[in-house]
Coordinates of C-alpha atoms in Angstrom, one line a residue:
Chain T
X20 CA 7.3 6.4 6.5
X21 CA 4.5 4.4 8.1
X22 CA 1.1 5.2 6.9
X23 CA -1.1 5.9 9.9
X24 CA -4.7 4.8 9.2
X25 CA -7.6 6.5 11.0
X26 CA -9.8 7.9 8.4
X27 CA -8.7 5.1 6.1
X28 CA -8.9 2.4 8.7
X29 CA -11.7 0.6 6.9
X30 CA -10.1 0.7 3.5
X31 CA -9.8 -2.8 2.0
X32 CA -11.3 -4.4 5.2
X33 CA -14.8 -5.1 3.9
X34 CA -16.8 -5.7 0.8
X35 CA -18.1 -2.3 -0.2
X36 CA -21.2 -3.8 -1.7
X37 CA -22.4 -5.5 1.4
X38 CA -23.7 -4.0 4.6
X39 CA -23.2 -7.3 6.4
X40 CA -19.6 -7.2 5.6
X41 CA -19.4 -3.6 6.9
X42 CA -21.2 -4.5 10.1
X43 CA -18.7 -7.3 10.7
X44 CA -15.9 -4.7 10.9
X45 CA -17.8 -2.6 13.4
X46 CA -20.1 -0.8 11.0
X47 CA -23.0 1.1 12.5
X48 CA -21.6 0.8 16.0
X49 CA -20.9 4.5 16.0
X50 CA -24.5 5.2 15.1
X51 CA -25.7 3.0 17.9
X52 CA -23.5 4.9 20.3
X53 CA -24.5 8.3 18.8
X54 CA -28.2 7.8 19.3
X55 CA -27.6 7.4 23.1
X56 CA -25.8 10.7 23.1
X57 CA -27.1 14.2 23.0
X58 CA -26.4 16.0 19.7
X59 CA -24.5 18.7 21.5
X60 CA -22.2 16.1 23.0
X61 CA -21.3 14.9 19.5
X62 CA -20.7 18.5 18.4
X63 CA -18.5 19.0 21.5
X64 CA -16.5 15.8 20.7
X65 CA -15.8 17.2 17.2
X66 CA -14.9 20.6 18.6
X67 CA -12.6 19.1 21.2
X68 CA -10.6 17.5 18.4
X69 CA -10.5 20.9 16.6
X70 CA -11.8 19.4 13.4
X71 CA -12.0 22.0 10.6
X72 CA -14.1 21.4 7.5
X73 CA -12.2 19.5 4.9
X74 CA -13.7 21.0 1.8
X75 CA -11.4 23.9 1.7
X76 CA -12.9 26.7 3.8
X77 CA -11.5 25.3 7.1
X78 CA -14.5 26.3 9.1
X79 CA -14.7 25.0 12.7
X80 CA -16.8 21.9 12.3
X81 CA -18.0 21.4 15.9
X82 CA -19.2 25.0 15.9
X83 CA -21.0 24.4 12.6
X84 CA -22.8 21.4 14.1
X85 CA -23.8 23.4 17.2
X86 CA -25.1 26.2 15.1
X87 CA -27.0 23.8 12.9
X88 CA -28.6 22.2 16.0
X89 CA -29.7 25.6 17.3
X90 CA -31.6 26.6 14.1
X91 CA -35.3 25.9 14.5
X92 CA -37.2 24.1 11.8
X93 CA -39.7 21.3 11.2
X94 CA -37.5 19.9 8.5
X95 CA -33.7 20.3 8.4
X96 CA -31.2 19.1 5.8
X97 CA -27.7 17.7 5.8
X98 CA -25.9 17.9 2.5
X99 CA -22.8 15.9 1.8
X100 CA -20.7 17.8 -0.7
X101 CA -19.1 15.2 -2.9
X102 CA -18.6 17.7 -5.7
X103 CA -14.8 17.6 -5.3
X104 CA -13.9 20.0 -8.1
X105 CA -10.6 21.5 -7.0
X106 CA -7.8 20.5 -9.3
X107 CA -5.4 17.9 -7.9
X108 CA -8.0 16.9 -5.3
X109 CA -9.3 13.3 -5.4
X110 CA -9.4 12.3 -1.8
X111 CA -13.2 12.1 -1.5
X112 CA -13.2 9.8 -4.5
X113 CA -11.1 7.3 -2.5
X114 CA -13.3 7.7 0.6
X115 CA -16.4 7.0 -1.3
X116 CA -14.9 4.1 -3.3
X117 CA -13.3 2.4 -0.3
X118 CA -15.7 3.2 2.5
X119 CA -19.1 4.1 1.2
X120 CA -21.1 2.7 4.2
X121 CA -19.1 4.9 6.6
X122 CA -20.2 8.0 4.7
X123 CA -23.8 6.9 5.0
X124 CA -23.4 6.1 8.7
X125 CA -21.8 9.5 9.2
X126 CA -24.7 11.3 7.5
X127 CA -27.2 9.5 9.7
X128 CA -25.2 10.5 12.8
X129 CA -25.2 14.1 11.5
X130 CA -28.9 13.9 11.1
X131 CA -29.4 12.7 14.6
X132 CA -27.0 15.3 16.0
X133 CA -28.6 18.2 14.2
X134 CA -32.2 17.1 14.3
X135 CA -32.3 16.8 10.5
X136 CA -34.6 14.5 8.6
X137 CA -33.3 14.8 5.1
X138 CA -29.9 14.0 3.7
X139 CA -28.6 14.7 0.2
X140 CA -25.4 13.6 -1.3
X141 CA -24.3 15.8 -4.2
X142 CA -21.7 14.0 -6.2
X143 CA -19.9 15.3 -9.3
X144 CA -20.7 13.6 -12.6
X145 CA -17.1 12.7 -13.0
X146 CA -17.6 10.2 -10.2
X147 CA -20.6 8.6 -11.9
X148 CA -18.9 5.2 -11.7
X149 CA -19.4 5.4 -7.9
X150 CA -23.1 6.1 -8.1
X151 CA -24.2 2.4 -8.1
X152 CA -22.0 1.8 -5.0
X153 CA -23.7 4.7 -3.1
X154 CA -27.2 3.8 -4.3
X155 CA -26.6 0.2 -3.1
X156 CA -25.3 1.4 0.3
X157 CA -28.4 3.6 0.7
X158 CA -30.7 0.8 -0.3
X159 CA -29.1 -1.7 2.1
X160 CA -29.1 0.8 4.9
X161 CA -32.8 1.3 4.3
X162 CA -33.4 -2.4 4.4
X163 CA -31.6 -2.8 7.7
X164 CA -33.6 0.1 9.2
X165 CA -30.7 2.5 9.5
X166 CA -32.6 4.8 7.2
X167 CA -36.3 5.5 7.1
X168 CA -38.6 6.1 10.1
X169 CA -38.0 5.4 13.8
X170 CA -34.4 4.5 13.3
X171 CA -33.0 2.2 16.1
X172 CA -36.3 2.7 17.9
X173 CA -35.4 6.3 18.8
X174 CA -38.3 8.0 17.0
X175 CA -35.8 9.5 14.6
X176 CA -36.5 9.7 10.8
X177 CA -33.9 10.2 8.2
X178 CA -33.5 9.5 4.5
X179 CA -30.7 10.0 2.0
X180 CA -31.0 10.9 -1.7
X181 CA -28.2 11.0 -4.2
X182 CA -28.0 13.9 -6.6
X183 CA -25.6 14.3 -9.5
X184 CA -23.7 17.3 -10.7
X185 CA -22.8 17.8 -14.3
X186 CA -19.3 19.2 -14.6
X187 CA -19.7 22.7 -13.0
X188 CA -16.9 23.6 -10.6
X189 CA -19.0 26.4 -9.2
X190 CA -21.4 23.9 -7.8
X191 CA -19.0 23.1 -5.0
X192 CA -20.0 26.5 -3.7
X193 CA -22.8 26.2 -1.2
X194 CA -25.6 28.3 -2.7
X195 CA -24.8 27.0 -6.2
X196 CA -24.8 23.4 -5.1
X197 CA -28.2 24.0 -3.5
X198 CA -29.7 25.5 -6.7
X199 CA -28.4 22.4 -8.5
X200 CA -30.1 20.1 -6.1
X201 CA -33.3 22.1 -6.6
X202 CA -33.1 21.2 -10.3
X203 CA -31.8 24.5 -11.6
X204 CA -28.6 25.8 -13.1
X205 CA -26.0 26.1 -10.4
X206 CA -25.6 29.8 -10.2
X207 CA -24.6 31.1 -6.8
X208 CA -26.7 33.6 -5.0
X209 CA -26.1 36.4 -2.6
X210 CA -25.9 35.7 1.1
X211 CA -27.7 36.3 3.5
X212 CA -29.9 34.4 3.9
X213 CA -27.2 32.0 5.0
X214 CA -27.8 28.4 4.0
X215 CA -27.8 27.3 7.7
X216 CA -31.1 29.3 8.0
X217 CA -32.5 29.0 4.4
X218 CA -30.8 26.5 2.2
X219 CA -32.1 23.8 -0.1
X220 CA -35.9 24.2 -0.7
X221 CA -35.6 27.1 1.8
X222 CA -35.0 24.6 4.7
X223 CA -32.2 25.0 7.3
X224 CA -29.2 23.3 5.7
X225 CA -25.8 22.1 6.9
X226 CA -23.3 21.4 4.2
X227 CA -20.3 19.2 4.9
X228 CA -17.5 17.7 2.8
X229 CA -17.1 13.9 2.4
X230 CA -13.9 13.8 4.4
X231 CA -15.3 15.9 7.3
X232 CA -18.4 13.6 7.6
X233 CA -16.3 10.4 7.2
X234 CA -14.3 11.3 10.2
X235 CA -17.2 11.4 12.6
X236 CA -18.0 7.7 13.1
X237 CA -14.4 6.9 13.7
X238 CA -14.1 9.8 16.3
X239 CA -17.1 8.4 18.1
X240 CA -15.6 5.0 18.5
X241 CA -12.1 6.3 19.3
X242 CA -12.2 5.8 23.1
X243 CA -8.4 5.5 23.5
X244 CA -7.9 8.9 21.8
X245 CA -5.8 7.5 18.9
X246 CA -6.9 10.4 16.8
X247 CA -6.2 13.2 19.4
X248 CA -2.7 11.7 20.0
X249 CA -1.7 12.5 16.4
X250 CA -0.9 15.9 15.0
X251 CA -0.1 19.2 16.8
X252 CA -1.8 21.2 19.4
X253 CA -3.8 23.3 16.9
X254 CA -4.0 20.8 14.1
X255 CA -5.2 17.7 15.8
X256 CA -5.2 14.2 14.2
X257 CA -4.8 13.2 10.6
X258 CA -5.7 14.5 7.1
X259 CA -6.0 13.1 3.7
X260 CA -3.8 14.7 1.1
X261 CA -3.8 14.1 -2.6
X262 CA -0.6 14.6 -4.3
X263 CA -0.2 14.8 -8.1
X264 CA 1.7 16.6 -10.8
X265 CA 5.4 16.0 -11.3
X266 CA 5.7 13.2 -8.7
X267 CA 6.6 9.6 -9.3
X268 CA 3.8 8.1 -7.2
X269 CA 0.8 10.3 -7.2
X270 CA -2.0 9.3 -4.9
X271 CA -4.0 9.9 -1.7
X272 CA -2.3 9.5 1.6
X273 CA -3.4 9.8 5.2
X274 CA -0.9 11.8 7.1
X275 CA -0.7 12.9 10.8
X276 CA -0.8 16.7 10.9
X277 CA 2.8 17.9 11.4
X278 CA 4.3 15.7 8.7
X279 CA 6.7 17.8 6.7
X280 CA 5.9 18.7 3.1
X281 CA 9.2 17.1 2.2
X282 CA 8.1 13.8 3.7
X283 CA 4.8 14.0 1.8
X284 CA 6.3 14.8 -1.6
X285 CA 9.6 12.8 -1.4
X286 CA 8.5 10.1 1.0
X287 CA 4.9 9.2 0.2
X288 CA 4.6 10.5 -3.4
X289 CA 8.0 9.1 -4.4
X290 CA 9.6 12.5 -5.2
X291 CA 10.0 14.3 -8.5
X292 CA 10.9 12.5 -11.7
X293 CA 14.6 11.6 -12.1
X294 CA 16.8 14.6 -12.5
X295 CA 14.0 17.2 -12.1
X296 CA 14.1 20.2 -9.8
X297 CA 11.2 21.6 -7.8
X298 CA 9.7 24.8 -9.1
X299 CA 6.6 25.2 -6.9
X300 CA 3.8 23.5 -5.0
X301 CA 0.2 24.6 -5.2
X302 CA -1.7 23.8 -2.0
X303 CA -5.4 23.3 -2.0
X304 CA -6.2 23.1 -5.7
X305 CA -6.9 25.8 -8.3
X306 CA -8.2 28.3 -5.6
X307 CA -5.3 27.6 -3.3
X308 CA -1.9 29.2 -3.0
X309 CA 1.5 28.5 -4.3
X310 CA 4.9 28.3 -2.6
X311 CA 8.5 27.8 -3.7
X312 CA 10.9 25.0 -2.7
X313 CA 11.4 26.6 0.7
X314 CA 8.1 25.2 1.8
X315 CA 9.5 21.6 1.9
X316 CA 10.6 21.7 5.5
X317 CA 7.3 23.3 6.7
X318 CA 5.2 20.9 8.8
X319 CA 1.8 20.3 7.2
X320 CA -0.5 21.9 9.7
X321 CA -3.1 24.7 9.4
X322 CA -0.9 27.1 11.4
X323 CA 2.5 26.4 9.8
X324 CA 1.2 26.5 6.2
X325 CA -0.6 29.7 6.9
X326 CA 2.6 31.3 8.2
X327 CA 4.3 30.2 5.0
X328 CA 1.6 32.0 3.0
X329 CA -0.4 28.9 1.9
X330 CA -3.4 26.9 3.2
X331 CA -4.4 23.3 3.7
X332 CA -7.6 24.0 1.7
X333 CA -8.9 21.0 -0.1
X334 CA -5.8 18.9 0.8
X335 CA -4.5 18.8 -2.7
X336 CA -0.8 19.3 -3.6
X337 CA 0.1 20.1 -7.1
X338 CA 3.9 19.5 -7.5
X339 CA 5.4 21.4 -10.5
X340 CA 9.0 21.0 -11.6
X341 CA 11.2 23.4 -13.5
X342 CA 10.1 22.1 -16.9
X343 CA 7.0 24.3 -16.4
X344 CA 7.7 28.0 -15.8
X345 CA 5.8 29.9 -13.1
X346 CA 4.1 31.9 -15.8
X347 CA 2.9 28.9 -17.7
X348 CA 1.7 27.4 -14.5
X349 CA -0.3 30.5 -13.8
X350 CA -1.8 30.5 -17.3
X351 CA -2.9 26.9 -16.9
X352 CA -4.5 27.8 -13.6
X353 CA -6.1 30.9 -15.2
X354 CA -7.5 28.8 -18.0
X355 CA -9.4 26.8 -15.4
X356 CA -11.1 29.8 -13.9
X357 CA -11.8 31.4 -17.3
X358 CA -13.6 28.2 -18.1
X359 CA -15.4 27.7 -14.8
X360 CA -16.5 31.2 -13.9
X361 CA -20.3 31.1 -14.1
X362 CA -20.3 34.6 -15.7
X363 CA -23.0 36.0 -13.4
X364 CA -21.1 38.7 -11.6
X365 CA -19.0 41.3 -13.2
X366 CA -15.8 41.1 -11.1
X367 CA -15.3 37.4 -11.7
X368 CA -16.4 37.3 -15.4
X369 CA -14.5 40.4 -16.5
X370 CA -11.6 40.0 -14.0
X371 CA -10.8 36.5 -15.2
X372 CA -10.9 37.6 -18.8
X373 CA -8.5 40.5 -18.3
X374 CA -6.1 38.7 -16.1
X375 CA -5.9 35.9 -18.7
X376 CA -5.1 38.6 -21.3
X377 CA -2.4 40.2 -19.2
X378 CA -0.8 36.8 -18.4
X379 CA -0.7 36.2 -22.1
X380 CA 1.1 39.5 -22.6
X381 CA 3.6 38.7 -19.9
X382 CA 4.3 35.4 -21.5
X383 CA 4.8 37.1 -24.9
X384 CA 7.0 39.7 -23.3
X385 CA 4.7 42.6 -24.3
X386 CA 3.3 43.4 -20.9
X387 CA 4.0 46.8 -19.4
X388 CA 4.6 47.6 -15.7
X389 CA 1.2 49.3 -15.8
X390 CA -0.3 45.9 -17.0
X391 CA 1.2 44.2 -14.0
X392 CA -0.1 46.8 -11.6
X393 CA -3.5 46.6 -13.2
X394 CA -3.5 42.8 -12.9
X395 CA -2.8 42.9 -9.2
X396 CA -5.5 45.5 -8.8
X397 CA -8.1 43.4 -10.7
X398 CA -7.1 40.4 -8.6
X399 CA -7.8 42.3 -5.4
X400 CA -11.0 43.7 -6.6
X401 CA -12.2 40.2 -7.5
X402 CA -11.3 38.8 -4.1
X403 CA -13.2 41.6 -2.4
X404 CA -16.3 42.0 -4.6
X405 CA -17.1 38.8 -6.3
X406 CA -20.5 37.3 -5.6
X407 CA -19.3 33.9 -4.4
X408 CA -16.3 32.0 -3.2
X409 CA -15.2 31.1 -6.7
X410 CA -14.4 34.7 -7.7
X411 CA -13.1 35.6 -4.2
X412 CA -10.5 32.8 -4.3
X413 CA -9.8 32.6 -8.1
X414 CA -6.8 34.8 -7.9
X415 CA -5.3 33.4 -4.6
X416 CA -2.7 31.5 -6.7
X417 CA -1.7 34.5 -8.7
X418 CA -1.5 36.9 -5.7
X419 CA 0.6 34.3 -3.8
X420 CA 2.9 33.8 -6.8
X421 CA 3.4 37.5 -7.2
X422 CA 4.8 37.5 -3.6
X423 CA 6.9 34.3 -3.9
X424 CA 8.2 34.9 -7.4
X425 CA 8.4 38.7 -7.8
X426 CA 11.1 38.4 -10.5
X427 CA 8.6 36.8 -12.9
X428 CA 6.5 40.0 -12.8
X429 CA 9.4 42.4 -13.3
X430 CA 8.9 44.2 -16.5
X431 CA 12.1 45.7 -18.0
X432 CA 12.0 48.9 -20.1
X433 CA 12.9 46.9 -23.2
X434 CA 9.8 44.9 -22.8
X435 CA 7.5 47.9 -22.7
X436 CA 8.0 48.3 -26.4
X437 CA 9.8 51.6 -26.2
X438 CA 6.8 53.8 -26.7
X439 CA 6.3 56.3 -23.9
X440 CA 2.7 57.0 -23.4
Chain J
X28 CA -49.7 13.8 -23.0
X29 CA -47.8 11.8 -25.6
X30 CA -48.7 8.2 -26.1
X31 CA -46.3 5.4 -26.2
X32 CA -44.6 5.5 -29.6
X33 CA -47.8 6.9 -31.1
X34 CA -47.5 8.0 -34.8
X35 CA -47.6 11.6 -33.7
X36 CA -44.7 11.2 -31.3
X37 CA -41.6 13.1 -32.3
X38 CA -39.4 10.6 -30.6
X39 CA -37.9 7.7 -32.5
X40 CA -39.2 4.2 -31.8
X41 CA -38.5 2.9 -28.4
X42 CA -36.9 6.0 -27.1
X43 CA -40.0 7.1 -25.1
X44 CA -40.0 3.8 -23.2
X45 CA -36.3 4.2 -22.4
X46 CA -36.8 7.8 -21.2
X47 CA -39.7 6.6 -19.0
X48 CA -37.3 4.1 -17.4
X49 CA -34.8 6.9 -16.7
X50 CA -37.6 9.0 -15.2
X51 CA -38.8 6.2 -13.1
X52 CA -35.3 5.6 -11.8
X53 CA -35.3 9.2 -10.6
X54 CA -38.9 8.9 -9.2
X55 CA -40.2 11.4 -11.7
X56 CA -38.6 14.0 -9.5
X57 CA -38.0 17.3 -11.3
X58 CA -35.3 18.3 -8.8
X59 CA -33.3 15.4 -10.2
X60 CA -33.3 17.0 -13.7
X61 CA -29.5 17.1 -13.9
X62 CA -29.2 13.4 -13.3
X63 CA -32.1 12.7 -15.6
X64 CA -30.5 14.7 -18.4
X65 CA -27.1 12.9 -17.9
X66 CA -28.9 9.6 -18.3
X67 CA -31.0 10.7 -21.2
X68 CA -27.9 11.9 -23.0
X69 CA -26.4 8.5 -22.8
X70 CA -29.4 7.0 -24.6
X71 CA -28.3 8.9 -27.7
X72 CA -25.5 7.5 -29.7
X73 CA -24.0 11.0 -30.2
X74 CA -24.2 11.8 -26.5
X75 CA -26.5 14.8 -26.5
X76 CA -30.0 15.7 -25.6
X77 CA -32.1 16.4 -28.7
X78 CA -34.7 19.0 -28.5
X79 CA -37.7 16.7 -28.7
X80 CA -36.3 14.8 -25.7
X81 CA -36.1 18.0 -23.7
X82 CA -39.8 18.8 -24.5
X83 CA -40.8 15.3 -23.6
X84 CA -39.0 15.4 -20.3
X85 CA -40.4 18.8 -19.5
X86 CA -43.9 17.5 -20.1
X87 CA -43.5 14.4 -18.0
X88 CA -41.8 16.3 -15.1
X89 CA -44.3 19.2 -15.4
X90 CA -41.5 21.7 -15.5
X91 CA -40.9 24.5 -18.0
X92 CA -38.7 23.5 -20.9
X93 CA -36.8 26.7 -20.4
X94 CA -35.5 25.2 -17.1
X95 CA -34.1 22.2 -19.1
X96 CA -32.5 24.4 -21.7
X97 CA -31.0 26.5 -18.8
X98 CA -29.4 23.3 -17.4
X99 CA -28.2 22.1 -20.8
X100 CA -26.4 25.3 -21.5
X101 CA -25.1 25.7 -18.0
X102 CA -23.5 22.4 -17.2
X103 CA -20.5 21.4 -19.2
X104 CA -21.2 17.7 -19.0
X105 CA -24.5 18.2 -20.8
X106 CA -24.9 19.0 -24.5
X107 CA -27.8 20.0 -26.7
X108 CA -25.7 19.5 -29.8
X109 CA -24.6 16.2 -31.3
X110 CA -21.1 15.3 -30.2
X111 CA -19.7 11.9 -31.4
X112 CA -19.9 8.3 -30.6
X113 CA -16.7 8.7 -28.7
X114 CA -16.1 12.2 -27.3
X115 CA -12.4 12.3 -26.4
X116 CA -12.0 14.5 -23.4
X117 CA -8.4 15.6 -22.7
X118 CA -7.9 17.0 -19.2
X119 CA -6.4 20.5 -19.4
X120 CA -5.9 21.1 -15.7
X121 CA -2.6 21.4 -13.9
X122 CA -1.7 17.9 -13.0
X123 CA -2.3 16.6 -16.5
X124 CA -0.8 19.7 -18.2
X125 CA 2.5 19.4 -16.4
X126 CA 2.5 15.7 -17.4
X127 CA 2.5 16.5 -21.1
X128 CA -1.2 16.3 -21.8
X129 CA -0.3 18.7 -24.7
X130 CA 1.5 15.8 -26.4
X131 CA -1.4 13.6 -25.8
X132 CA -3.6 16.1 -27.5
X133 CA -1.3 16.6 -30.4
X134 CA -1.1 12.8 -31.0
X135 CA -4.9 12.6 -31.0
X136 CA -5.1 15.5 -33.4
X137 CA -2.6 13.9 -35.7
X138 CA -4.1 10.4 -35.6
X139 CA -7.6 11.7 -36.2
X140 CA -6.9 14.7 -38.3
X141 CA -9.1 17.0 -36.2
X142 CA -8.6 19.9 -33.8
X143 CA -10.4 20.6 -30.5
X144 CA -14.1 21.2 -31.0
X145 CA -14.1 19.2 -34.3
X146 CA -15.6 15.8 -35.2
X147 CA -14.2 13.1 -37.5
X148 CA -16.1 12.7 -40.8
X149 CA -17.6 9.4 -39.7
X150 CA -19.0 10.9 -36.5
X151 CA -17.0 8.5 -34.3
X152 CA -14.6 10.9 -32.6
X153 CA -14.7 14.4 -31.3
X154 CA -11.9 16.1 -29.5
X155 CA -12.9 18.1 -26.3
X156 CA -11.0 19.9 -23.6
X157 CA -12.1 19.1 -20.1
X158 CA -11.3 20.7 -16.8
X159 CA -10.0 18.5 -13.9
X160 CA -12.1 15.3 -13.6
X161 CA -10.3 14.0 -10.6
X162 CA -8.0 11.5 -12.2
X163 CA -4.8 13.5 -11.4
X164 CA -3.1 10.3 -10.2
X165 CA -3.4 9.0 -13.8
X166 CA -2.1 12.1 -15.6
X167 CA -2.1 12.7 -18.5
X168 CA -5.6 11.4 -18.5
X169 CA -8.2 11.0 -21.3
X170 CA -11.9 10.4 -20.6
X171 CA -14.2 8.7 -23.1
X172 CA -17.9 8.3 -22.1
X173 CA -17.2 8.5 -18.4
X174 CA -14.3 6.0 -18.5
X175 CA -10.9 7.3 -17.6
X176 CA -7.8 6.2 -19.4
X177 CA -4.3 7.0 -18.3
X178 CA -1.5 7.7 -17.9
X179 CA -1.2 7.9 -21.7
X180 CA 2.3 8.7 -22.9
X181 CA 3.2 6.8 -26.0
X182 CA 1.8 7.1 -29.4
X183 CA 1.3 3.4 -29.6
X184 CA -0.8 3.3 -26.4
X185 CA -3.0 6.0 -27.7
X186 CA -3.4 4.4 -31.1
X187 CA -4.2 1.0 -29.5
X188 CA -6.8 2.6 -27.3
X189 CA -8.6 4.3 -30.2
X190 CA -8.5 1.1 -32.2
X191 CA -9.9 -0.9 -29.3
X192 CA -13.0 1.2 -29.0
X193 CA -15.9 -1.1 -30.0

């Protein structure tokens, strides 16, 4: 299969340490075009291409930009969420590593479009090796007058600061990330106030994923509509997916929406190891959903995946073969949340603990039918009443697996231990 | 205010100057405390933030030291307890686990004679579990002081890697 390059079109084409090299391949042309456009026009362009946020929540991006524009405030903030913490998700790493200047340009464009004057990049500590690259890109952009005051003579001021996370998955959640940027422990808070009104340092804040932002400069320069010509009616264009687990060639691939899951797993990622059979695929990282082998012929689009009970989410695909049982897979996933729950709210803290215990019992063959019912109930309570997105989505995988693999959760009388209570 | 390496300073020789460089690189900006602590931690051979360092940073940043302790206990990449010269972090998330990271862990345990959470007698190695650090394309992956190694399958590869450290 041919690799269509839109988001990745700059990869390998310029020296990522040099702004001059970036400008030689058309760098900052999109910004020059953007500053002659009204911010609303840019938001409309994004909306026309039906771009959804690429961090996982799939929020309509054009709408987000229009809303951010509409908020009044002397100072406004754009945050680039580079705290890519979902498991099997490493697409943002590739975007930053191979095209750092494009991200900087995208943030400046976002600043112009929304009337923001501050930009923050919040990058996970695990990507510390990319810090020098981004700091250099910011410094060079400043030297060339693309950051600072009166950018391109348009009376527009914008600056970017790089912040580091320190290994907390919960900091991918908006309010937690904001607390972390404020120099505090990243515990999420209740909403409202929504961050678009009162975010970091109580300023109106717009939070966007690396991939979402990176798309914008390319869209602005795409006059022939190459992007819009890809994909399906509701899932326009292309998407980065990261495939890992039991595949021969794990990696990040740019695919047109509508590519089948089979083409991704067997074509791009080289298929499963010799002689292995597919057990399941988890879409969108630890907080995503799982599907069995019947997902293979499903086109990778927002709508088709949803009708198969999974989601695009973060764009990660964890491929698991039959050497790992469904139950073991769920226990590994549960370990992740038991570790990463911040412990602040009861449903998430206690729910994760008890589901972990029940999964252990199921594994040991000592769970009762009542345990399984209770587990499902706890999972639902968590998704309805947790404080933040972490707790709300932590049991997505379990709930989807209970639907796809009901046999795993069938408890026979023998297993109940024979004691009638 | 503490003077540079004054006799009364609880910080070892030269550390204060290094911490000042870290602070300067972050513009003495208290909101950058997480990044500052990450850098300060790397100044210590055992990759942790000793208590006197926390107090020093709090004073220079004019922030309460409780805020620093809060961060140290909250973020898993920060430690207020001595670790080792080489903390060996085995990824325990899905992509690595289905690629036999358990065998990687057992080889490490066997070669070093320690379990998770333990440190070798010479303080060189400690074995830690880490959640996904975004190296799923290199599973099973091991991270040592920010550097990712993988995929690590054979016993020889792992032994060579350990021998090759400094």
